[in-house]
Short mmCIF file of N, CA, C and O in Angstrom, two decimals:
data_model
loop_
_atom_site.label_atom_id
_atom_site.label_comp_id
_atom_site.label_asym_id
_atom_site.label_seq_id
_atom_site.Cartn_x
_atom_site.Cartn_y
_atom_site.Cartn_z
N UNK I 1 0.81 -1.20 0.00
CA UNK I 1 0.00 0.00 0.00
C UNK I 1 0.85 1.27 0.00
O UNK I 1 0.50 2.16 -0.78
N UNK I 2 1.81 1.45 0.70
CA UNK I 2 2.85 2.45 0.71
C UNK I 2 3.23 2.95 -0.94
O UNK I 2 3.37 4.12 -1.30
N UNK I 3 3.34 1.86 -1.71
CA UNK I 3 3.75 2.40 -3.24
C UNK I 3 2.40 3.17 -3.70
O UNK I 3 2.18 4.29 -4.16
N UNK I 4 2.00 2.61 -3.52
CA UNK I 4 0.65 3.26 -4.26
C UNK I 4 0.10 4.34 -3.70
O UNK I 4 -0.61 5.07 -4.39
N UNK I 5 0.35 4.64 -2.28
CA UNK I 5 0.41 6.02 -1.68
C UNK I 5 1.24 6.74 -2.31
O UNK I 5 0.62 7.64 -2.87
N UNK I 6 2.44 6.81 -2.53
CA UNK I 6 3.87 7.26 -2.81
C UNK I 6 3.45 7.93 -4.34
O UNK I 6 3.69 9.07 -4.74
N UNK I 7 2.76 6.83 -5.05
CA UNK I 7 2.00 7.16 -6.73
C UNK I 7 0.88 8.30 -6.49
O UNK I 7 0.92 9.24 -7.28
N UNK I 8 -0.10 8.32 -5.51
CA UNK I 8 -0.76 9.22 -5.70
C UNK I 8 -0.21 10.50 -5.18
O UNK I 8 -0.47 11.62 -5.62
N UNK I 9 0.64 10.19 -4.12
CA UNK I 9 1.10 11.74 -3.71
C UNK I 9 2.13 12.58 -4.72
O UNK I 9 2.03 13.80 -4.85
N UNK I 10 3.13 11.76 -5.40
CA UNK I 10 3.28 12.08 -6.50
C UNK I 10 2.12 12.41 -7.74
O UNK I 10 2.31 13.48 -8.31
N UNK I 11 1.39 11.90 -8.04
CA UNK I 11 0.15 12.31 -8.92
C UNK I 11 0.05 13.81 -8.69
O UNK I 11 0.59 14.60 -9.46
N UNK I 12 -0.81 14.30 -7.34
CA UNK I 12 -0.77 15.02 -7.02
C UNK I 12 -0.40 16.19 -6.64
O UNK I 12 -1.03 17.17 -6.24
N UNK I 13 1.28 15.88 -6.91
CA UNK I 13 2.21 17.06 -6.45
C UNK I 13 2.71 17.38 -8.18
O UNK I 13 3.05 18.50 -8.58
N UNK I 14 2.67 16.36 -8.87
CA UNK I 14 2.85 17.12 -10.23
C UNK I 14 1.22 17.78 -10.54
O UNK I 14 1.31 18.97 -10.86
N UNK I 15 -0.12 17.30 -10.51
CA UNK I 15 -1.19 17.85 -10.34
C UNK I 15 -1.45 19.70 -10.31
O UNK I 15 -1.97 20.44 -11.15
N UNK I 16 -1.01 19.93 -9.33
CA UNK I 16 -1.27 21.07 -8.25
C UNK I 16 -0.86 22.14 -8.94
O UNK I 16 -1.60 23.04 -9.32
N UNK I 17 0.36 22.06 -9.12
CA UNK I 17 1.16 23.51 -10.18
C UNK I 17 0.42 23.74 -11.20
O UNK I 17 0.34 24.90 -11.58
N UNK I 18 -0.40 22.59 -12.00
CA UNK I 18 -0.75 23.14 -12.98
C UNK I 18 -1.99 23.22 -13.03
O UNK I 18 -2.75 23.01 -13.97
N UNK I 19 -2.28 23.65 -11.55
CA UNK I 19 -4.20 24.50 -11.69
C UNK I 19 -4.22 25.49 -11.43
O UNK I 19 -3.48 25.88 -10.52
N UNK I 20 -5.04 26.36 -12.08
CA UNK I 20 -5.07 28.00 -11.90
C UNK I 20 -5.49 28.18 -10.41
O UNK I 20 -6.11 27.52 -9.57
N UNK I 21 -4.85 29.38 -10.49
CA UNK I 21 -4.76 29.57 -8.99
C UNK I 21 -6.09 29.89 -8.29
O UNK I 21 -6.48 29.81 -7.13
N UNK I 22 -6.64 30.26 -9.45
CA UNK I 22 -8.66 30.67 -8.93
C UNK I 22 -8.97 29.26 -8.41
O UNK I 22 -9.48 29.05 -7.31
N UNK I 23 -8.55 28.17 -9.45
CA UNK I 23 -9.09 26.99 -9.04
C UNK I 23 -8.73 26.05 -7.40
O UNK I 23 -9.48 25.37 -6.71
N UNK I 24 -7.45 26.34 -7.26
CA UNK I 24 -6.92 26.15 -5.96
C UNK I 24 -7.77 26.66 -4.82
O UNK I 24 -7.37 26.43 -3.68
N UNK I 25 -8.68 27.21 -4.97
CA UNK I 25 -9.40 28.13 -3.54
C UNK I 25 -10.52 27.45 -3.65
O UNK I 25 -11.26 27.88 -2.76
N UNK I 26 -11.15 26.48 -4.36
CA UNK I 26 -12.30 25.93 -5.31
C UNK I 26 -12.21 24.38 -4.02
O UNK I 26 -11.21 23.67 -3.90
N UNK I 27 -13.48 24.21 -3.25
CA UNK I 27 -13.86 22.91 -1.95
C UNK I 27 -13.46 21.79 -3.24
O UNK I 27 -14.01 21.79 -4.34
N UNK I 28 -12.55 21.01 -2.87
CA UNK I 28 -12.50 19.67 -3.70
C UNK I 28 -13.38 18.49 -2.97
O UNK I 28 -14.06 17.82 -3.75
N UNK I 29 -13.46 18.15 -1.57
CA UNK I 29 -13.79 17.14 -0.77
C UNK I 29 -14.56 17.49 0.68
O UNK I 29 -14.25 18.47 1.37
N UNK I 30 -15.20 16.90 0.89
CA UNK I 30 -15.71 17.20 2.21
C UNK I 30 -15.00 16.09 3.07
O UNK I 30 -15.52 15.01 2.80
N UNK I 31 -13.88 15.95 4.12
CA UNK I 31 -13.49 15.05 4.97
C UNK I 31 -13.83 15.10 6.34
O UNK I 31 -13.56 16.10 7.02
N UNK I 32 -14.46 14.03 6.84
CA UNK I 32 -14.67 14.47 8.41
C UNK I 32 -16.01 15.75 8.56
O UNK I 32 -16.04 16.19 9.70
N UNK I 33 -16.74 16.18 7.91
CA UNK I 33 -17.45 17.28 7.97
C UNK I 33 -16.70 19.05 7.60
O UNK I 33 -17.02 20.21 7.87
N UNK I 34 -15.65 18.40 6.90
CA UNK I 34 -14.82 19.69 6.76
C UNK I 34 -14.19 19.73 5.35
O UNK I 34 -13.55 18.82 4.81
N UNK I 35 -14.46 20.84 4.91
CA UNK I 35 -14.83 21.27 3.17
C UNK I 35 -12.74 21.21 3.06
O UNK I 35 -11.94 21.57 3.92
N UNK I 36 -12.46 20.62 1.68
CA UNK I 36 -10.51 20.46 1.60
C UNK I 36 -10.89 21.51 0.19
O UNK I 36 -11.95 21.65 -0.43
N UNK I 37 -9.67 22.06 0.02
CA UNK I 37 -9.12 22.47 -1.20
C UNK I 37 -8.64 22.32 -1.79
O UNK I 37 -8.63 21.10 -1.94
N UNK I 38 -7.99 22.80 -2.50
CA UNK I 38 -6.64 22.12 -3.27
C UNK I 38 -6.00 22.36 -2.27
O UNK I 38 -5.69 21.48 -1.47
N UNK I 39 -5.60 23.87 -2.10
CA UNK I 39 -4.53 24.89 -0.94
C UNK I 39 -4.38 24.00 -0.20
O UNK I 39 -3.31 23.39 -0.15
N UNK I 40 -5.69 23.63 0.75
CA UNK I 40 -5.71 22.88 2.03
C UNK I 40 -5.15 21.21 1.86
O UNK I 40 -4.85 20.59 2.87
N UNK I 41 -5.06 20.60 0.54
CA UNK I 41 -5.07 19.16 0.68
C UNK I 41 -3.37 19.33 0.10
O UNK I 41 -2.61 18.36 0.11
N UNK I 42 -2.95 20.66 -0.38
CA UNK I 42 -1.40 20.44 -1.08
C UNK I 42 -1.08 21.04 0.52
O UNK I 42 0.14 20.94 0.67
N UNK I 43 -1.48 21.40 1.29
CA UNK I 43 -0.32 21.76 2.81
C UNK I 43 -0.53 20.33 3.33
O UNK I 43 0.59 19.89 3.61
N UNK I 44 -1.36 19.51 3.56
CA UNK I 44 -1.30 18.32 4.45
C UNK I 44 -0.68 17.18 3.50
O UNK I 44 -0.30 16.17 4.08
N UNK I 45 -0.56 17.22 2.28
CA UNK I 45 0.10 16.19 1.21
C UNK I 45 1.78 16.39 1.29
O UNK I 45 2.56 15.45 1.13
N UNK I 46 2.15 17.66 1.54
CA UNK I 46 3.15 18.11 1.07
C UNK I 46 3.74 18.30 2.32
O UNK I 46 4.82 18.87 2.17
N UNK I 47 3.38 17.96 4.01
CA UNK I 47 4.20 17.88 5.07
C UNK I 47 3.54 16.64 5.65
O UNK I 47 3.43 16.62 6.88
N UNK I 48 2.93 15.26 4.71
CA UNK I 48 2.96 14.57 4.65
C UNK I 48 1.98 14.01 6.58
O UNK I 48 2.38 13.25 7.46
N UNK I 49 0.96 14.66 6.51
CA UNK I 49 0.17 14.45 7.59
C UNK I 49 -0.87 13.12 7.62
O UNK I 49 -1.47 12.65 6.66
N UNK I 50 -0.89 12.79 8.68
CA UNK I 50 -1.85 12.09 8.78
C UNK I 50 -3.29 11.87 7.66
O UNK I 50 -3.70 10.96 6.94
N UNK I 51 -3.63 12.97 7.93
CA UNK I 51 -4.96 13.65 7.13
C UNK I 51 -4.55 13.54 5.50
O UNK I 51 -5.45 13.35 4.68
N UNK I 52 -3.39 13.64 5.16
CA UNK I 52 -2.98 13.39 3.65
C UNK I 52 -3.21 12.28 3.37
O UNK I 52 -3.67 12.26 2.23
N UNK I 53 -3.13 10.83 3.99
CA UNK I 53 -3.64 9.59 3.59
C UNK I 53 -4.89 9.54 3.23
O UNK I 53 -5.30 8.91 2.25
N UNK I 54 -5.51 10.16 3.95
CA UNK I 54 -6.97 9.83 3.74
C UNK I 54 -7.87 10.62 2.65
O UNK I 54 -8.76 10.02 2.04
N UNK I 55 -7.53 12.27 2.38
CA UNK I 55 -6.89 13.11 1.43
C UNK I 55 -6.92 12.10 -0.08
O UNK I 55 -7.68 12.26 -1.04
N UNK I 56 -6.08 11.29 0.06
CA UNK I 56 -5.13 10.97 -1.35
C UNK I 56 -6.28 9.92 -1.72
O UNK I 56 -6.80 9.85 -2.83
N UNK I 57 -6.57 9.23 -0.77
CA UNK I 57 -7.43 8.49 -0.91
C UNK I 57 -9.06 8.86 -1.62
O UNK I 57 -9.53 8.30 -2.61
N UNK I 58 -9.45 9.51 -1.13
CA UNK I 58 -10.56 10.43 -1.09
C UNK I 58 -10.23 11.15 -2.94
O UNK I 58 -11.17 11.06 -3.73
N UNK I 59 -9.55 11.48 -3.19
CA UNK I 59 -8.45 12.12 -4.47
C UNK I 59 -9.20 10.71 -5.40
O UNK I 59 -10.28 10.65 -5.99
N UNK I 60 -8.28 9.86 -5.24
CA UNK I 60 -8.34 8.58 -5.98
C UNK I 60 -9.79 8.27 -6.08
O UNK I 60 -10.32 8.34 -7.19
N UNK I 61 -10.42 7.96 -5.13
CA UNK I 61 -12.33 7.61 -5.54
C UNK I 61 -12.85 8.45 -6.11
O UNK I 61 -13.63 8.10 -7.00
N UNK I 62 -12.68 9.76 -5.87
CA UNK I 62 -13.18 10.62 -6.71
C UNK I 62 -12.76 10.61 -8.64
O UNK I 62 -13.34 11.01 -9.65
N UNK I 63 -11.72 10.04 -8.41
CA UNK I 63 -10.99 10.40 -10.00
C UNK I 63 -10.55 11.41 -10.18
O UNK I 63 -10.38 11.58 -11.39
N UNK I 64 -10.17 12.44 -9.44
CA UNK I 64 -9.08 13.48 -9.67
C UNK I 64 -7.88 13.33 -9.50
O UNK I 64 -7.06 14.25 -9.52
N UNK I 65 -7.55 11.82 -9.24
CA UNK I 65 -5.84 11.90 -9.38
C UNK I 65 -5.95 10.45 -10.22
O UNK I 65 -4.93 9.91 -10.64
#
């Protein structure tokens, strides 16, 4: 499972740069009762939090990564 984490967080980190920045401020997910962003899901992906697993995951069912 670790590789395939490792694949989406990579997915994702090439992802990110190339969305307009309007779009970055734009609710991607509701987790836990709490609306993610891009902004918000590239700070917890990118210092590799807890909350980014579940994040990446959430990413993947949806089909945005």
């Amino acid at each position: 499972m670790p590789d395939q984490e490792n694949n989406l967080r990579e997915k994702f980190l090439i992802t990110y740069p190339n969305l307009p920045l309007n779009a970055r401020k734009e609710t991607i997910l509701v987790l836990e009762g709490q609306p993610i962003t891009w902004e918000v899901a590239y700070f917890e992906i990118r210092n590799d939090t807890p909350a980014s697993k579940k994040i990446l995951q959430k990413l993947q069912e949806l089909k945005l990564l």
